[in-house]
Every structure is written in structure tokens, then in C-alpha cells.
Short mmCIF file of C-alpha atoms and ligand atoms in Angstrom, two decimals:
data_model
loop_
_atom_site.label_atom_id
_atom_site.label_comp_id
_atom_site.label_asym_id
_atom_site.label_seq_id
_atom_site.Cartn_x
_atom_site.Cartn_y
_atom_site.Cartn_z
CA MET A 139 8.67 -15.84 11.15
CA ILE A 140 7.43 -12.09 10.48
CA LYS A 141 7.56 -11.00 14.00
CA THR A 142 7.18 -7.17 13.09
CA ALA A 143 5.20 -5.12 10.40
CA PHE A 144 5.49 -1.51 8.99
CA ILE A 145 2.41 -0.76 6.84
CA THR A 146 2.05 2.57 5.19
CA GLY A 147 -1.27 3.89 4.71
CA ALA A 148 -2.90 2.43 8.17
CA THR A 149 -5.14 4.86 8.54
CA SER A 150 -8.00 3.37 6.19
CA GLY A 151 -8.94 0.96 3.38
CA ILE A 152 -6.26 -1.84 2.68
CA GLY A 153 -3.78 -0.53 4.79
CA LYS A 154 -6.09 -0.34 8.08
CA ALA A 155 -7.56 -3.90 7.17
CA THR A 156 -4.33 -5.37 6.85
CA ALA A 157 -2.83 -3.84 9.78
CA GLU A 158 -5.81 -5.90 11.92
CA ILE A 159 -5.40 -9.08 9.81
CA PHE A 160 -1.79 -8.84 11.46
CA ALA A 161 -2.48 -7.93 15.18
CA LYS A 162 -4.57 -11.02 15.01
CA ASN A 163 -2.60 -13.04 14.09
CA ASN A 164 0.26 -11.29 16.58
CA ILE A 165 2.85 -9.72 14.56
CA ARG A 166 3.76 -6.19 15.93
CA LEU A 167 2.64 -3.28 14.06
CA ILE A 168 4.64 0.15 12.92
CA LEU A 169 1.24 1.96 11.70
CA CYS A 170 2.23 5.17 9.27
CA GLY A 171 -0.35 7.85 8.01
CA ARG A 172 -0.94 11.60 8.24
CA ARG A 173 -3.92 11.56 10.11
CA ALA A 174 -3.04 11.76 13.72
CA GLU A 175 -6.10 11.08 15.48
CA ARG A 176 -6.54 7.82 13.00
CA LEU A 177 -3.56 6.70 14.07
CA ALA A 178 -4.26 6.85 17.97
CA GLU A 179 -7.81 5.41 17.54
CA ILE A 180 -6.01 2.63 15.57
CA LYS A 181 -3.40 2.18 17.91
CA VAL A 182 -5.96 1.95 21.05
CA GLU A 183 -8.02 -0.81 19.15
CA LEU A 184 -5.04 -3.15 17.83
CA SER A 185 -2.83 -2.91 21.13
CA LYS A 186 -5.80 -5.00 22.67
CA LEU A 187 -3.90 -7.67 20.67
CA THR A 188 -0.48 -6.81 19.39
CA GLU A 189 2.40 -4.03 20.49
CA VAL A 190 1.58 -1.38 18.05
CA THR A 191 3.62 2.02 17.41
CA THR A 192 2.71 4.70 15.07
CA LEU A 193 4.41 7.35 13.11
CA GLN A 194 2.71 10.16 11.39
CA PHE A 195 4.13 11.57 8.27
CA ASP A 196 3.97 12.70 5.09
CA VAL A 197 5.65 9.71 2.58
CA SER A 198 6.02 12.36 -0.29
CA LYS A 199 7.92 14.32 2.20
CA LYS A 200 11.58 13.18 2.27
CA GLU A 201 12.74 14.95 5.40
CA GLU A 202 9.61 13.39 7.36
CA VAL A 203 10.40 9.95 5.94
CA ALA A 204 13.69 9.47 7.41
CA ASN A 205 13.17 11.56 10.23
CA ALA A 206 10.33 9.44 11.59
CA ILE A 207 11.71 6.39 10.63
CA ASN A 208 15.37 7.00 12.09
CA SER A 209 12.90 7.70 15.54
CA LEU A 210 11.63 4.17 16.12
CA PRO A 211 11.88 2.70 19.16
CA GLU A 212 14.79 0.32 19.61
CA ASN A 213 12.20 -2.80 19.92
CA PHE A 214 10.61 -2.12 16.89
CA LYS A 215 13.98 -1.33 14.69
CA GLU A 216 14.30 -4.74 13.14
CA ILE A 217 11.37 -4.80 10.44
CA ASP A 218 10.73 -7.89 8.79
CA VAL A 219 8.23 -6.70 6.49
CA LEU A 220 7.37 -3.31 4.74
CA ILE A 221 3.81 -2.72 3.20
CA ASN A 222 4.33 -0.19 0.53
CA ASN A 223 0.62 0.62 0.59
CA ALA A 224 -0.37 4.52 0.83
CA GLY A 225 -1.29 6.08 -2.02
CA ASN A 226 -4.33 7.51 -3.80
CA ALA A 227 -5.66 8.43 -7.42
CA HIS A 228 -6.28 12.17 -7.60
CA GLY A 229 -8.44 13.39 -10.15
CA LEU A 230 -9.64 11.48 -13.29
CA SER A 231 -9.39 13.22 -16.44
CA ALA A 232 -8.33 13.38 -19.91
CA ILE A 233 -4.56 13.84 -20.22
CA GLN A 234 -4.92 17.54 -22.17
CA ASP A 235 -7.33 18.58 -18.86
CA GLY A 236 -5.20 17.23 -16.49
CA ASN A 237 -4.29 19.14 -13.18
CA LEU A 238 -0.72 19.96 -12.69
CA GLU A 239 -0.95 19.41 -8.54
CA ASP A 240 -3.19 16.23 -9.08
CA TRP A 241 -0.08 14.92 -11.08
CA ASP A 242 2.48 16.11 -8.55
CA ALA A 243 0.47 14.58 -5.61
CA MET A 244 0.30 11.33 -7.66
CA LEU A 245 3.62 10.96 -8.52
CA ASP A 246 5.23 12.16 -5.61
CA ILE A 247 3.29 10.04 -3.27
CA ASN A 248 2.35 6.79 -4.57
CA VAL A 249 6.46 6.64 -6.50
CA LYS A 250 8.56 8.81 -4.39
CA GLY A 251 6.81 8.00 -1.42
CA LEU A 252 7.02 4.74 -1.83
CA LEU A 253 11.10 4.85 -2.72
CA TYR A 254 11.50 7.36 0.43
CA VAL A 255 10.20 4.68 2.34
CA SER A 256 12.07 1.61 0.90
CA LYS A 257 15.22 3.74 0.67
CA ALA A 258 15.21 4.13 4.50
CA ILE A 259 13.93 0.82 5.43
CA ILE A 260 15.96 -1.74 2.67
CA PRO A 261 19.40 -0.85 4.60
CA LYS A 262 18.07 -2.64 7.83
CA MET A 263 17.07 -5.79 5.48
CA THR A 264 20.22 -6.09 3.56
CA GLU A 265 22.00 -6.12 6.63
CA ARG A 266 20.17 -8.76 8.09
CA ASN A 267 20.12 -10.75 4.61
CA SER A 268 16.10 -10.83 5.76
CA GLY A 269 13.29 -9.13 4.71
CA PHE A 270 9.96 -8.87 2.99
CA ILE A 271 8.47 -5.73 0.75
CA VAL A 272 5.09 -5.97 -0.13
CA ASN A 273 4.39 -3.17 -3.17
CA ILE A 274 0.82 -2.16 -3.64
CA GLY A 275 0.40 -1.86 -7.16
CA SER A 276 -3.14 -1.86 -9.12
CA ILE A 277 -4.70 -3.13 -11.90
CA ALA A 278 -4.01 0.46 -13.09
CA GLY A 279 -0.32 -0.86 -13.26
CA LYS A 280 -0.65 -3.71 -15.69
CA ASP A 281 -3.31 -1.89 -18.06
CA VAL A 282 -4.16 1.66 -19.06
CA TYR A 283 -7.62 3.49 -19.07
CA PRO A 284 -9.40 6.64 -20.30
CA ASN A 285 -8.71 9.13 -17.99
CA GLY A 286 -6.39 7.00 -15.82
CA ASN A 287 -3.49 8.60 -17.39
CA VAL A 288 -0.83 9.87 -14.61
CA TYR A 289 -2.66 7.42 -12.13
CA CYS A 290 -1.56 4.50 -14.58
CA ALA A 291 1.86 5.72 -14.93
CA THR A 292 2.84 6.00 -10.94
CA LYS A 293 1.03 2.36 -10.74
CA HIS A 294 3.25 1.20 -13.71
CA ALA A 295 6.06 2.95 -11.95
CA VAL A 296 5.59 0.85 -8.87
CA ASN A 297 4.97 -2.21 -11.08
CA ALA A 298 8.66 -1.87 -12.54
CA LEU A 299 10.08 -0.88 -9.05
CA ASN A 300 8.49 -4.41 -7.51
CA LYS A 301 10.52 -6.23 -10.54
CA ALA A 302 13.81 -4.19 -9.93
CA MET A 303 13.54 -4.36 -6.12
CA ARG A 304 13.42 -8.24 -6.45
CA ILE A 305 16.53 -8.23 -8.83
CA ASP A 306 18.80 -5.59 -6.76
CA LEU A 307 17.53 -7.59 -3.49
CA ASN A 308 17.91 -10.97 -4.79
CA LYS A 309 21.19 -11.67 -3.29
CA TYR A 310 20.24 -10.24 -0.19
CA ASN A 311 17.74 -13.15 0.33
CA ILE A 312 15.12 -10.45 0.31
CA ARG A 313 11.44 -11.33 -1.24
CA VAL A 314 9.50 -8.71 -2.52
CA SER A 315 5.80 -9.10 -3.80
CA ALA A 316 3.22 -7.00 -5.73
CA ILE A 317 -0.22 -7.58 -5.33
CA HIS A 318 -2.66 -5.38 -7.90
CA PRO A 319 -6.17 -5.13 -7.54
CA GLY A 320 -9.09 -4.10 -9.08
CA ALA A 321 -11.82 -2.10 -8.08
CA VAL A 322 -11.89 -2.02 -3.59
CA GLU A 323 -14.44 -0.08 -1.97
CA THR A 324 -12.37 1.78 -0.03
CA GLU A 325 -11.85 5.75 0.66
CA PHE A 326 -9.62 5.61 -2.80
CA SER A 327 -12.72 7.18 -4.88
CA ASN A 328 -13.46 9.62 -2.59
CA VAL A 329 -9.92 11.07 -2.78
CA ARG A 330 -10.12 10.58 -6.19
CA PHE A 331 -13.23 12.88 -6.64
CA LYS A 332 -11.96 15.23 -4.20
CA GLY A 333 -14.70 14.84 -1.28
CA ASP A 334 -17.54 14.22 -3.96
CA THR A 335 -18.96 11.16 -1.58
CA ALA A 336 -22.13 10.64 -4.61
CA LYS A 337 -19.47 10.02 -7.31
CA ALA A 338 -17.22 7.74 -5.40
CA LYS A 339 -20.29 6.07 -3.96
CA SER A 340 -21.26 5.32 -7.65
CA VAL A 341 -17.95 3.81 -8.60
CA TYR A 342 -19.10 0.64 -6.49
CA ALA A 343 -22.50 0.41 -7.02
CA GLY A 344 -24.50 -2.36 -8.99
CA TYR A 345 -22.16 -4.92 -8.32
CA LYS A 346 -19.73 -6.13 -5.38
CA ALA A 347 -16.64 -4.64 -5.40
CA LEU A 348 -13.47 -6.32 -3.60
CA GLN A 349 -13.52 -5.27 0.12
CA ALA A 350 -10.26 -3.79 1.92
CA LYS A 351 -10.62 -7.22 4.13
CA ASP A 352 -10.26 -9.07 0.77
CA ILE A 353 -6.63 -7.91 -0.25
CA ALA A 354 -5.61 -7.97 3.80
CA ASP A 355 -6.40 -11.37 3.39
CA ILE A 356 -3.69 -12.09 0.55
CA ILE A 357 -1.18 -10.23 1.67
CA HIS A 358 -1.86 -12.43 5.07
CA PHE A 359 -1.76 -15.31 3.03
CA VAL A 360 1.45 -14.09 0.88
CA ILE A 361 3.41 -12.95 3.76
CA THR A 362 3.01 -16.52 6.05
CA ARG A 363 4.28 -18.60 2.97
CA PRO A 364 7.75 -20.63 3.90
CA TYR A 365 10.72 -18.25 3.66
CA HIS A 366 11.58 -20.01 0.29
CA VAL A 367 8.19 -19.21 -1.54
CA ASN A 368 7.51 -15.69 -3.05
CA ILE A 369 4.55 -14.71 -4.39
CA GLU A 370 6.08 -12.59 -7.37
CA ASP A 371 3.00 -11.03 -8.43
CA LEU A 372 -0.87 -11.41 -7.89
CA VAL A 373 -3.57 -9.40 -10.07
CA VAL A 374 -7.14 -9.44 -8.18
CA TYR A 375 -10.25 -8.65 -9.44
CA PRO A 376 -13.75 -8.72 -7.88
CA THR A 377 -15.95 -11.41 -9.83
CA ALA A 378 -17.79 -8.67 -11.46
CA GLN A 379 -15.07 -7.15 -13.39
CA ALA A 380 -13.28 -8.33 -16.21
CA THR A 381 -10.77 -5.12 -16.71
CA PRO A 382 -10.71 -1.89 -15.56
CA THR A 383 -13.40 -1.09 -17.77
CA ILE A 384 -15.72 -4.09 -17.99
CA LEU A 385 -17.95 -4.38 -15.57
CA ASN A 386 -21.09 -6.26 -15.02
CA LYS A 387 -23.12 -4.20 -13.53
CA GLU A 388 -26.81 -5.09 -12.31
P1 NDP B 236 -7.68 4.86 0.95
O1 NDP B 236 -7.49 6.34 0.24
O2 NDP B 236 -9.13 4.33 1.90
O3 NDP B 236 -6.39 4.56 1.60
C1 NDP B 236 -5.05 5.23 1.70
C2 NDP B 236 -3.86 5.46 2.42
O4 NDP B 236 -2.77 6.22 2.13
C3 NDP B 236 -4.62 5.96 3.87
O5 NDP B 236 -4.40 5.42 4.79
C4 NDP B 236 -3.83 7.77 3.75
O6 NDP B 236 -3.67 7.94 4.72
C5 NDP B 236 -2.28 7.28 2.68
N1 NDP B 236 -1.88 7.95 2.15
C6 NDP B 236 -1.80 8.76 1.15
N2 NDP B 236 -1.67 9.95 1.08
C7 NDP B 236 -0.32 9.62 1.82
C8 NDP B 236 1.08 10.08 2.15
N3 NDP B 236 0.91 11.66 1.26
N4 NDP B 236 1.57 10.43 3.00
C9 NDP B 236 1.20 9.23 3.84
N5 NDP B 236 0.21 8.32 3.90
C10 NDP B 236 -0.49 8.94 2.52
O7 NDP B 236 -7.50 3.87 -0.29
P2 NDP B 236 -6.82 2.38 -0.58
O8 NDP B 236 -6.76 1.45 0.87
O9 NDP B 236 -7.74 2.15 -1.51
O10 NDP B 236 -5.46 2.70 -1.00
C11 NDP B 236 -4.45 1.79 -0.58
C12 NDP B 236 -3.44 1.41 -1.70
O11 NDP B 236 -4.34 0.63 -2.90
C13 NDP B 236 -2.77 2.74 -2.25
O12 NDP B 236 -1.50 2.39 -2.86
C14 NDP B 236 -3.67 2.55 -3.83
O13 NDP B 236 -3.01 3.19 -4.88
C15 NDP B 236 -4.38 1.14 -3.97
N6 NDP B 236 -4.99 0.23 -4.87
C16 NDP B 236 -6.57 0.96 -4.27
C17 NDP B 236 -7.38 0.26 -5.21
C18 NDP B 236 -8.81 0.41 -5.11
O14 NDP B 236 -10.00 0.24 -5.90
N7 NDP B 236 -9.36 1.32 -3.86
C19 NDP B 236 -7.20 -0.65 -6.15
C20 NDP B 236 -6.06 -0.66 -6.23
C21 NDP B 236 -4.79 -0.36 -5.80
P3 NDP B 236 -3.48 9.34 5.71
O15 NDP B 236 -4.58 10.15 4.68
O16 NDP B 236 -3.99 9.34 7.35
O17 NDP B 236 -2.33 9.87 5.22
C1 8X3 B 237 -7.23 1.44 -7.92
C2 8X3 B 237 -7.96 0.94 -8.98
O1 8X3 B 237 -8.98 1.12 -11.44
O2 8X3 B 237 -9.67 2.78 -10.04
O3 8X3 B 237 -6.23 1.18 -8.42
O4 8X3 B 237 -7.26 2.15 -11.23
S1 8X3 B 237 -8.56 1.81 -10.62
#
């Protein structure tokens, strides 16, 4: 049974919605993100339903990751499920026009950040011969679309790491799953387009995009199967989306 969950990127979008569903189901929460005020607000809200602790750190800074996780209070050290969710796209441009800072950010956060957090938590799971890791990939990890280049590469890496974790952790009885969403209406496009809200809004215009809660529901379903059931990989599109670039818009 899942008692305690560690969620990265819990300050908005999919991570926050997942925290909300977990809280309603009495799962104790370790919520992570860089925005301290948001963490504090969410803690106040969800503490009405379950026990909550928060960790403020940048997943791409390995010392911050290790220090934060080592600082967990004793009663939160036993983590049953890790939701590797923190991540974003930074920019959307052809490879020849790409911005090096954006490339660094995506590789550092989406790939190295996921690894740093996993590295800090996995040993506690292997010691106990029990645990669950859910990696949030993307359809960008299954396919490549114009101008998606480096973001797609980072999510292909998540897809590969998901498989690698399942292989290496198999003998420790640890479950590893990935969920690969299509378009989800969150702060994602705001970050991708650096605060250009009109551009971000246009990504979700003219069709019903997935909502963060849709993915959170699926994450909750995945982690509440009997222990011998491991849902390996799920690709989830909005009905209006057939591929990363084929959208049935009004
Ligand atoms: P949001 O932008 O709403 O949420 C991203 C979360 O990641 C925030 O909580 C943010 O917290 C956290 N985060 C970003 N960078 C860092 C960092 N350096 N250190 C710590 N936390 C960080 O987007 P989504 O909810 O949509 O994204 C969640 C995941 O889902 C990502 O991995 C994304 O790639 C993936 N995804 C999203 C899709 C979509 O269409 N929205 C589709 C497919 C996959 P803070 O800023 O407080 O640090
Ligand atoms: C987010 C979905 O299509 O913008 O991973 O890459 S997409």
C-alpha cells in the first residue's frame, strides 16, 4: 500500500493535481518545487486532508537535491512512490536556431534533474526491496516534431531511463512506470514561450486539451494497482489529438 509519495514539480500543473488527488486518498505527501510561496500555499490547503511536508530545491542542482532529500524529517524518510514530474520545454525553434541556454535548461532539468532525484531516493527503495517510480515522459519521448528537437531528445531520454530503471531495479521488487501525455493545459506553454501568454493560450485553443487532473487521475490509478501489477508505459492523448502535430481544431 502506498503511504508516502514524493512529487517533483508539485507547484503547478500535473504535479499539483497529482498532489491533490493523492491527498484526497490519504497519501502522505512530500511536495517539491522551486517556488516557495506556492509550496507554502499548497501545504496549507492539502494539510487539511493529509500529512504534508515540502522541499524547496532546483532539481538541476545536485547538491541542492541531495541536501533537500537528506533533510527530510524522520517520519517522511520512507518513500513508497516517487513521481518524477518536474520538467518543462524551453523554447520551440529549429535546431539551427536553438538557444544554448534553453538546451542546457532542458537537459539539466528534464534529464539530469530526474536522475539526481532518483539517485537520492532509489537506495532507500532497494534497501527495503519495495518502491514505485513513475516517470512523466511525453509524446515528445515517443515521436519527434518540427522544432521540438532538444525537448524531444530529453523526453526520449526519460523513455530510455524508464526502461533502464525497470531492468536494473527488477531484482529489488521495485515497480517502474512511465506516463506520456499529449497536450495538457498547464503552465507548460507559458514556460516554453517565456511568459508570452497569448502564444501559450493559442496552443490549447479550438479543441479540448487534456487537463492536469486527467493525468493525475491516471497516475493515481497506476499506483493503486495490486503490487504484482506494473503498468509499464502509457501514452495519453486528448481525443482531438492524433499525433504531436495532427490536431482536430475547430
Ligand atoms: P508546469 O509548467 O505546469 O509544471 C512544471 C513543474 O515542474 C512546476 O511545478 C515547476 O515548479 C517544476 N520545475 C520546473 N523546473 C524545475 C526545476 N529546475 N527544479 C524543480 N522543479 C522544477 O507543466 P506540466 O505540469 O505540464 O509539466 C509537468 C511534466 O509533464 C513535465 O515533465 C512536462 O515535460 C510533462 N509533460 C507536459 C505536457 C503538457 O502538454 N503540459 C505533455 C507531456 C508531458 P517550480 O517552477 O516551482 O520549480
Ligand atoms: C508536452 C507535449 O507536444 O508540446 O510534452 O511536446 S508537446
